[in-house]
Coordinates of C-alpha atoms and ligand atoms in Angstrom, one line a residue:
M78 CA -0.1 0.1 -0.2
N79 CA 3.1 2.5 0.9
L80 CA 4.7 1.4 -2.4
D81 CA 1.6 2.2 -4.2
W82 CA 1.1 6.0 -3.0
R83 CA 4.5 6.6 -3.5
T84 CA 4.7 5.7 -6.7
L85 CA 1.4 7.0 -7.6
L86 CA 2.8 10.6 -6.4
L87 CA 6.1 10.2 -8.2
R88 CA 4.3 9.6 -11.2
R89 CA 1.9 12.2 -10.8
L90 CA 4.9 15.0 -10.2
L91 CA 6.8 13.3 -13.3
S92 CA 3.6 13.7 -15.2
V93 CA 3.4 17.4 -14.4
L94 CA 7.1 18.1 -15.0
A95 CA 6.9 16.4 -18.4
I96 CA 3.9 18.5 -19.4
S97 CA 5.6 21.4 -18.2
L98 CA 8.8 20.7 -20.0
L99 CA 6.7 19.8 -23.2
L100 CA 5.0 23.4 -23.1
G101 CA 8.3 24.9 -22.5
L102 CA 9.7 23.0 -25.8
I103 CA 6.8 24.5 -27.6
S104 CA 6.8 27.9 -26.0
G105 CA 10.6 28.4 -25.5
E106 CA 9.8 29.5 -21.8
Y107 CA 10.8 26.8 -19.7
A108 CA 10.3 28.7 -16.4
W109 CA 7.1 29.9 -17.1
S110 CA 5.9 26.9 -18.3
L111 CA 7.0 24.9 -14.9
V112 CA 5.2 27.7 -12.8
A113 CA 2.0 27.5 -15.0
G114 CA 2.1 23.6 -14.5
L115 CA 2.8 23.5 -11.0
G116 CA 0.1 26.2 -10.6
L117 CA -2.4 24.2 -12.4
Y118 CA -1.7 21.2 -10.5
L119 CA -2.1 23.0 -6.9
Y120 CA -5.5 24.5 -8.3
W121 CA -6.7 21.0 -9.3
N122 CA -5.5 19.5 -5.9
L123 CA -7.3 22.4 -3.9
R124 CA -10.4 21.6 -6.2
Q125 CA -10.3 17.9 -4.9
L126 CA -9.9 19.3 -1.3
V127 CA -12.8 21.3 -1.5
R128 CA -15.1 18.8 -3.2
L129 CA -14.1 16.4 -0.2
Y130 CA -14.8 19.0 2.4
L131 CA -18.4 19.8 0.8
W132 CA -19.0 15.8 0.5
V133 CA -17.8 15.2 4.1
K134 CA -19.9 18.3 5.4
H135 CA -23.3 18.3 3.4
A136 CA -23.8 14.8 1.6
G137 CA -26.6 12.4 3.2
P138 CA -25.5 9.2 4.7
D139 CA -25.9 7.1 1.6
E140 CA -24.6 9.5 -1.1
L141 CA -21.6 8.2 -2.8
P142 CA -18.3 10.2 -2.6
P143 CA -17.4 12.3 -5.8
E144 CA -15.6 10.7 -8.7
S145 CA -11.9 11.3 -8.8
S146 CA -9.2 9.7 -10.2
G147 CA -5.4 8.9 -8.8
L148 CA -4.7 9.4 -4.9
W149 CA -8.0 11.5 -4.3
G150 CA -9.9 8.7 -5.7
E151 CA -8.4 6.7 -3.1
V152 CA -9.0 9.1 -0.5
F153 CA -12.6 9.4 -1.4
D154 CA -13.1 5.7 -1.2
A155 CA -11.4 5.2 2.0
I156 CA -13.6 7.8 3.9
Y157 CA -16.7 6.5 2.3
H158 CA -15.8 2.8 3.5
L159 CA -14.6 4.1 6.9
Q160 CA -18.0 5.9 7.0
R161 CA -20.2 2.6 6.0
R162 CA -18.3 0.7 8.7
N163 CA -19.3 3.1 11.5
Q164 CA -22.7 3.4 10.3
Q165 CA -23.2 -0.7 10.2
A166 CA -21.4 -0.8 14.0
R167 CA -23.9 1.9 15.1
G168 CA -26.8 0.1 13.6
R169 CA -26.0 -3.3 15.3
L170 CA -25.5 -0.8 18.6
Q171 CA -28.9 0.7 18.3
A172 CA -30.7 -3.1 17.3
V173 CA -29.1 -4.3 20.9
I174 CA -30.5 -0.9 22.7
D175 CA -33.7 -1.6 21.1
R176 CA -33.9 -5.3 22.1
V177 CA -32.8 -4.4 25.5
Q178 CA -35.4 -1.7 25.8
Q179 CA -38.1 -3.7 24.3
S180 CA -37.3 -6.9 26.6
T181 CA -37.1 -4.3 29.7
A182 CA -40.5 -2.8 28.6
A183 CA -42.1 -6.0 28.7
L184 CA -41.0 -6.9 31.9
K185 CA -43.9 -7.3 34.6
D186 CA -41.5 -5.9 37.3
A187 CA -41.1 -2.2 37.0
V188 CA -37.5 -0.8 36.2
I189 CA -36.8 2.7 36.7
M190 CA -33.5 4.5 36.4
L191 CA -33.1 7.3 38.4
D192 CA -30.0 10.0 38.4
A193 CA -27.8 10.5 41.3
Q194 CA -30.4 13.2 42.8
G195 CA -33.2 10.3 42.6
N196 CA -34.6 12.0 39.8
L197 CA -36.5 10.0 37.2
E198 CA -34.7 9.2 34.0
W199 CA -36.4 6.2 32.4
W200 CA -38.9 3.8 33.3
N201 CA -40.8 0.9 31.6
Q202 CA -44.5 0.0 31.2
A203 CA -44.6 -1.8 34.6
A204 CA -43.4 1.1 36.5
E205 CA -46.5 2.8 35.5
T206 CA -48.9 0.3 36.2
L207 CA -47.4 -0.4 39.9
L208 CA -46.3 3.0 40.8
G209 CA -48.7 5.0 38.8
L210 CA -45.8 6.9 37.0
K211 CA -47.0 9.2 34.2
S212 CA -45.1 9.5 30.8
P213 CA -44.0 11.9 29.8
Q214 CA -44.8 14.7 32.3
D215 CA -43.0 12.8 35.4
G216 CA -39.8 12.6 33.8
G217 CA -37.2 14.8 35.9
Q218 CA -39.3 14.6 38.8
P219 CA -37.8 13.5 42.2
I220 CA -39.0 9.9 43.2
T221 CA -39.7 10.7 46.4
N222 CA -42.2 13.2 45.2
L223 CA -44.0 10.2 43.6
V224 CA -43.6 7.4 46.1
R225 CA -44.6 9.5 49.2
H226 CA -44.7 6.8 52.0
P227 CA -42.3 7.9 54.7
R228 CA -40.8 4.5 54.9
F229 CA -39.7 4.7 51.2
H230 CA -38.2 8.2 51.7
E231 CA -36.3 7.1 55.0
Y232 CA -35.2 3.7 52.7
F233 CA -34.1 6.0 49.6
A234 CA -32.1 8.4 51.8
Q235 CA -29.9 5.9 53.7
N236 CA -27.8 5.2 50.4
H237 CA -26.8 1.6 51.0
Y238 CA -29.8 -0.8 50.1
A239 CA -28.6 -4.3 51.5
E240 CA -32.1 -5.5 52.0
P241 CA -35.2 -4.7 49.9
L242 CA -38.0 -2.8 51.5
E243 CA -41.9 -3.9 51.2
L244 CA -44.7 -1.4 51.0
V245 CA -48.2 -0.9 49.8
S246 CA -48.4 0.3 46.4
P247 CA -49.2 4.1 45.9
V248 CA -51.6 3.0 43.4
S249 CA -53.8 0.3 45.4
E250 CA -53.9 -0.4 49.0
R251 CA -54.4 -3.9 47.8
I252 CA -51.0 -4.5 45.8
R253 CA -47.9 -5.1 48.0
L254 CA -44.4 -4.0 46.3
Q255 CA -40.9 -4.8 47.2
F256 CA -38.7 -2.2 46.6
Q257 CA -35.0 -2.9 45.5
V258 CA -32.2 -0.2 44.9
T259 CA -28.8 -0.8 43.4
L260 CA -26.2 2.1 43.0
Y261 CA -24.2 2.0 39.7
G262 CA -22.4 4.7 37.3
N263 CA -21.9 7.9 39.2
G264 CA -24.3 7.5 41.9
Q265 CA -27.2 6.8 39.7
H266 CA -30.0 4.7 40.9
L267 CA -31.6 1.3 39.5
M268 CA -34.8 0.5 41.1
L269 CA -36.5 -2.8 40.5
V270 CA -40.2 -3.0 41.8
R271 CA -41.8 -6.3 42.2
D272 CA -45.5 -7.2 43.0
V273 CA -45.4 -9.6 45.9
T274 CA -48.8 -9.4 46.9
R275 CA -49.5 -12.9 46.7
V276 CA -46.3 -14.0 48.8
H277 CA -47.3 -11.2 51.3
Q278 CA -50.8 -12.7 51.4
L279 CA -49.5 -16.4 52.0
E280 CA -47.3 -14.9 54.4
Q281 CA -50.4 -13.0 56.1
M282 CA -52.2 -16.5 56.3
R283 CA -49.6 -18.1 57.9
K284 CA -49.2 -15.4 60.8
D285 CA -53.1 -15.2 60.9
F286 CA -53.1 -18.9 61.3
V287 CA -50.5 -19.0 64.4
A288 CA -52.2 -16.2 65.9
N289 CA -55.7 -17.6 66.0
V290 CA -54.5 -21.2 66.9
S291 CA -52.4 -19.5 69.7
H292 CA -55.6 -17.6 70.6
E293 CA -57.8 -20.4 70.6
L294 CA -55.6 -22.8 72.6
R295 CA -55.5 -20.2 75.5
T296 CA -58.8 -20.8 76.9
P297 CA -58.8 -24.6 77.3
L298 CA -55.3 -24.4 78.7
T299 CA -56.3 -21.8 81.3
V300 CA -59.3 -24.2 82.4
L301 CA -56.4 -27.1 82.6
S302 CA -54.0 -25.4 84.3
G303 CA -56.8 -23.8 86.7
Y304 CA -58.1 -27.5 87.6
L305 CA -54.4 -28.6 88.0
E306 CA -53.6 -25.8 90.6
T307 CA -56.6 -26.6 92.7
L308 CA -56.0 -30.1 92.7
L309 CA -52.1 -29.4 93.7
D310 CA -53.6 -27.2 96.3
H311 CA -55.2 -30.1 98.0
A312 CA -51.9 -32.2 97.3
D313 CA -52.4 -33.5 101.1
S314 CA -55.5 -35.3 100.2
L315 CA -54.3 -37.1 97.2
E316 CA -52.8 -40.2 97.1
A317 CA -48.8 -39.8 96.6
R318 CA -48.3 -41.6 93.4
W319 CA -50.3 -38.7 91.8
R320 CA -48.5 -36.0 93.1
R321 CA -45.4 -35.9 90.9
P322 CA -47.4 -36.8 87.7
L323 CA -49.7 -33.9 88.4
Q324 CA -46.7 -31.5 89.5
Q325 CA -45.3 -32.4 86.0
M326 CA -48.5 -31.6 84.2
Q327 CA -48.7 -28.3 85.8
Q328 CA -45.0 -27.6 84.8
Q329 CA -45.7 -28.5 81.3
S330 CA -48.7 -26.2 81.1
L331 CA -47.0 -23.4 82.5
R332 CA -44.6 -23.9 79.4
M333 CA -47.2 -24.1 76.8
Q334 CA -49.0 -20.9 78.5
N335 CA -45.6 -18.9 78.1
L336 CA -45.1 -20.6 74.6
L337 CA -48.4 -19.5 73.9
S338 CA -47.9 -15.9 75.1
D339 CA -44.5 -15.7 73.1
L340 CA -46.3 -16.7 70.0
L341 CA -49.0 -14.1 70.7
M342 CA -46.4 -11.4 71.5
L343 CA -44.5 -12.2 68.2
A344 CA -47.9 -12.1 65.9
S345 CA -48.6 -8.6 67.3
L346 CA -45.3 -7.5 66.6
E347 CA -45.6 -8.8 62.9
A348 CA -49.1 -7.4 62.7
R349 CA -48.4 -3.8 63.7
D350 CA -46.5 -1.8 61.2
Y351 CA -43.4 -0.2 61.9
P352 CA -42.3 2.5 63.5
A353 CA -43.4 1.7 67.0
D354 CA -45.0 3.7 69.7
N355 CA -43.2 6.7 70.0
R356 CA -43.1 7.3 73.7
H357 CA -40.4 8.8 75.8
V358 CA -38.6 5.4 77.5
P359 CA -36.3 5.9 80.3
V360 CA -34.1 3.1 79.7
K361 CA -32.1 3.2 82.9
A362 CA -35.2 3.0 85.0
L363 CA -36.4 0.3 82.9
L364 CA -33.5 -1.9 83.1
A365 CA -33.1 -1.2 87.0
S366 CA -36.7 -3.0 87.3
I367 CA -35.6 -5.8 84.8
R368 CA -32.5 -6.2 86.9
S369 CA -34.7 -6.6 90.2
D370 CA -36.7 -9.4 88.2
A371 CA -33.6 -11.0 87.0
L372 CA -32.2 -11.1 90.8
A373 CA -35.6 -12.9 91.7
L374 CA -35.0 -15.5 88.7
S375 CA -31.7 -15.9 89.5
A376 CA -32.6 -16.6 93.4
G377 CA -29.1 -15.1 94.4
Q378 CA -27.1 -17.5 92.5
H379 CA -25.5 -14.6 90.0
V380 CA -24.1 -11.3 90.4
I381 CA -26.0 -8.8 88.2
E382 CA -24.6 -5.6 87.2
L383 CA -26.1 -2.6 85.6
E384 CA -23.9 0.8 84.2
A385 CA -26.1 3.0 82.4
D386 CA -26.0 6.4 81.2
T387 CA -29.0 8.3 83.1
G388 CA -29.9 10.9 80.4
L389 CA -30.1 8.6 77.7
A390 CA -33.5 7.6 76.6
L391 CA -35.1 6.1 73.6
K392 CA -38.2 6.9 71.5
G393 CA -40.5 3.6 71.4
S394 CA -42.9 1.0 72.9
E395 CA -41.7 0.7 76.5
L396 CA -43.8 -2.6 76.4
E397 CA -41.8 -4.2 73.6
L398 CA -38.6 -2.6 74.8
R399 CA -39.2 -4.3 78.1
S400 CA -39.8 -7.8 76.5
A401 CA -36.4 -7.6 74.5
F402 CA -34.2 -6.5 77.2
S403 CA -36.1 -8.9 79.5
N404 CA -35.1 -11.8 77.2
L405 CA -31.5 -10.9 76.7
V406 CA -31.2 -10.5 80.8
F407 CA -33.2 -13.5 81.5
N408 CA -31.3 -15.7 79.1
A409 CA -28.1 -15.0 80.3
V410 CA -29.5 -15.9 83.9
K411 CA -30.8 -19.0 82.7
Y412 CA -27.5 -20.3 80.6
T413 CA -25.3 -18.9 83.2
P414 CA -24.3 -21.6 85.7
A415 CA -24.6 -20.5 89.6
G416 CA -21.5 -17.9 90.6
G417 CA -21.6 -16.2 87.1
T418 CA -21.7 -12.6 86.5
I419 CA -24.2 -10.9 84.3
R420 CA -23.6 -7.3 83.2
M421 CA -26.0 -5.0 81.4
R422 CA -24.4 -1.7 80.3
W423 CA -26.3 0.9 78.3
W424 CA -24.2 4.0 76.6
R425 CA -23.7 6.3 73.7
D426 CA -21.4 6.8 71.2
E427 CA -20.9 8.6 67.6
Q428 CA -22.8 5.4 66.2
G429 CA -26.2 5.9 68.4
A430 CA -26.9 4.3 71.7
H431 CA -26.0 0.5 72.6
L432 CA -27.2 -1.9 75.3
A433 CA -24.8 -4.9 75.8
V434 CA -25.9 -8.0 77.9
S435 CA -22.9 -10.1 78.8
D436 CA -22.3 -13.2 80.8
N437 CA -19.3 -15.4 81.5
G438 CA -21.5 -18.4 81.0
P439 CA -21.0 -21.5 78.5
G440 CA -20.9 -19.4 75.0
I441 CA -22.1 -20.3 71.8
E442 CA -20.1 -21.7 69.0
A443 CA -19.7 -19.5 66.2
K444 CA -21.9 -21.7 63.5
H445 CA -25.0 -21.4 65.4
L446 CA -24.5 -17.5 65.8
P447 CA -26.2 -16.6 62.4
R448 CA -29.2 -18.6 62.7
L449 CA -29.8 -17.8 66.9
T450 CA -32.7 -15.4 66.1
E451 CA -34.8 -18.0 64.1
R452 CA -37.9 -19.2 65.9
F453 CA -37.4 -22.5 67.8
Y454 CA -33.7 -22.4 67.1
R455 CA -31.6 -24.0 69.8
V456 CA -28.0 -24.6 70.5
D457 CA -28.5 -27.6 72.4
A458 CA -32.0 -28.9 72.9
S459 CA -31.4 -30.5 76.3
R460 CA -30.1 -27.5 77.7
A461 CA -32.9 -25.1 76.6
A462 CA -35.5 -28.3 77.8
N463 CA -33.8 -27.7 81.4
T464 CA -34.4 -24.1 81.3
G465 CA -37.9 -23.9 80.4
G466 CA -37.2 -21.7 77.3
T467 CA -39.7 -21.4 74.4
G468 CA -37.2 -21.0 71.9
L469 CA -39.0 -17.6 70.8
G470 CA -37.0 -15.2 73.0
L471 CA -34.6 -14.1 70.6
A472 CA -37.2 -14.0 67.4
I473 CA -39.1 -11.7 69.5
V474 CA -35.8 -9.4 70.3
K475 CA -35.1 -9.3 66.8
H476 CA -38.6 -8.0 65.8
V477 CA -39.0 -5.5 68.4
L478 CA -35.5 -4.2 67.6
I479 CA -36.7 -3.8 63.8
H480 CA -39.4 -1.9 65.3
H481 CA -37.2 0.2 66.9
R482 CA -34.6 0.7 63.8
A483 CA -32.2 -1.0 65.7
N484 CA -30.4 -4.3 65.3
L485 CA -28.7 -7.2 67.6
S486 CA -25.1 -8.3 67.3
I487 CA -23.9 -11.5 69.4
D488 CA -20.3 -12.2 70.4
S489 CA -19.5 -15.5 72.0
T490 CA -16.8 -17.5 72.9
P491 CA -17.4 -21.0 73.9
G492 CA -16.4 -21.5 77.3
Q493 CA -15.9 -17.8 78.1
G494 CA -19.5 -16.2 77.8
S495 CA -21.7 -14.2 75.5
T496 CA -22.5 -10.7 74.9
F497 CA -25.9 -9.8 73.2
T498 CA -25.7 -5.9 72.0
C499 CA -28.6 -3.8 70.6
H500 CA -27.3 -0.5 68.8
F501 CA -30.0 1.9 68.4
S502 CA -29.4 4.8 65.6
S503 CA -29.1 8.2 67.2
A504 CA -32.7 8.9 65.4
Q505 CA -34.1 6.6 67.7
L506 CA -33.0 8.5 71.0
S507 CA -35.5 10.5 72.9
Q508 CA -35.1 14.5 73.0
A509 CA -34.4 14.5 76.2
A510 CA -31.7 12.1 76.1
Q511 CA -29.9 14.4 73.1
D512 CA -30.4 17.5 75.3
P513 CA -28.1 16.7 78.3
E514 CA -30.1 19.9 80.2
D515 CA -33.0 18.2 80.1
Ligands
ADP87 P1 -34.8 -20.0 74.5 O1 -36.5 -19.6 75.1 O2 -34.9 -21.5 74.1 O3 -33.9 -19.5 75.6 P2 -34.1 -17.9 72.5 O4 -34.7 -17.7 71.5 O5 -34.4 -17.1 74.1 O6 -35.1 -19.3 72.8 O7 -32.3 -18.4 72.6 C1 -32.1 -19.4 71.7 C2 -31.0 -20.3 72.0 O8 -29.7 -19.4 72.2 C3 -31.0 -20.8 73.4 O9 -31.6 -22.0 73.4 C4 -29.8 -20.9 73.9 O10 -29.3 -22.2 73.4 C5 -28.9 -19.9 73.0 N1 -28.8 -19.0 74.0 C6 -29.5 -17.7 74.4 N2 -28.7 -16.7 75.1 C7 -27.7 -17.6 75.6 C8 -27.0 -17.0 76.6 N3 -26.8 -16.0 77.3 N4 -25.6 -18.0 76.8 C9 -25.8 -19.1 76.0 N5 -26.5 -19.6 75.2 C10 -27.5 -18.7 74.8

């Protein structure tokens, strides 16, 4: 190719020189003929350049390049082929984009693209059905203006979206939606919204069933344990061989009553939507009262210490928090052998407020920790049976903490003890706590 254009150039220059010499021979003016020949050649080149410029600037995508010979012809053809290749590549890319847009538009799940500020950039048909977005008027609007639920605002503002969020649809109370946001590029958001109404209904049926069964079992159980209590009140007049079975029946009926009340507590926690009550809860006083209950449970077999920041109070439901905290403290008492020490600590730092309940009991192996808050999950069935636990305590703790925008962390070393810590965000602190003068 290089050789080609060099030869071409040389040939062209030689022909200009030859014609100029021929003219010089005829006219006898060699110098002028040479100037005239080179001038003509320059003019011809400039003309080709202008034709190229006009073609590049004004020609339509399919218009052929102007006809030319020699090197200029090659240049025109090369640019033309380059342009065709670009057009084909662009066409293929457009086809891919069209296919992606068509398939996304056909999805039953809503796909919404938002810029870094959360303004709508693009959405599919399902987003209009599920969220009521209107095309094109809603383009550029902040998503928080269109989905106005306070929980969505809170979820969207947090900027890290590990868990999806479930909410009712802004279009209809009967539709339940699951929102999942993913960050990409320069802080842009990709939001997927699924209709989970059916799963939600099934889940609701399960919860209602458990709640109804627990409720229905309560009355017969109360009657049974009432009779057992009366019988045991007259234990002296009973035959000795009946006393032990009756005592065991009473113990088991008490266990069933605890189980039912824990199941009902869980059902009512699940039925109530977040956030929980927003009352002022003075945590130190609450912990002091839990401590005296725990001392009674321990019957003097444990040392129970309390260290709490007096001014630090929470917003929430006192009843729920009492239930969660006492579950942690009573567990520590139940699982720590006599002579052990249990420590409650309530303090605040930059991350928020924390309640830690530590013991120097048997500890829990690391493999059990992730599953500990599951209902009826037990590390050691025989150990749990001795303590009379229901297996629902930590599940209740987890739900109460979710209601209070908090979470639970568990640290444990087998043979040395365990620490259960509840972490509350600063937003959950009661005003009185944030202002030390109060
Ligand atoms: P349970 O009613 O059986 O105590 P929980 O949900 O409260 O149910 O606790 C689940 C399991 O976690 C318990 O069965 C026990 O094995 C373990 N566990 C809870 N707290 C402690 C603790 N402080 N020390 C050791 N094991 C514990």
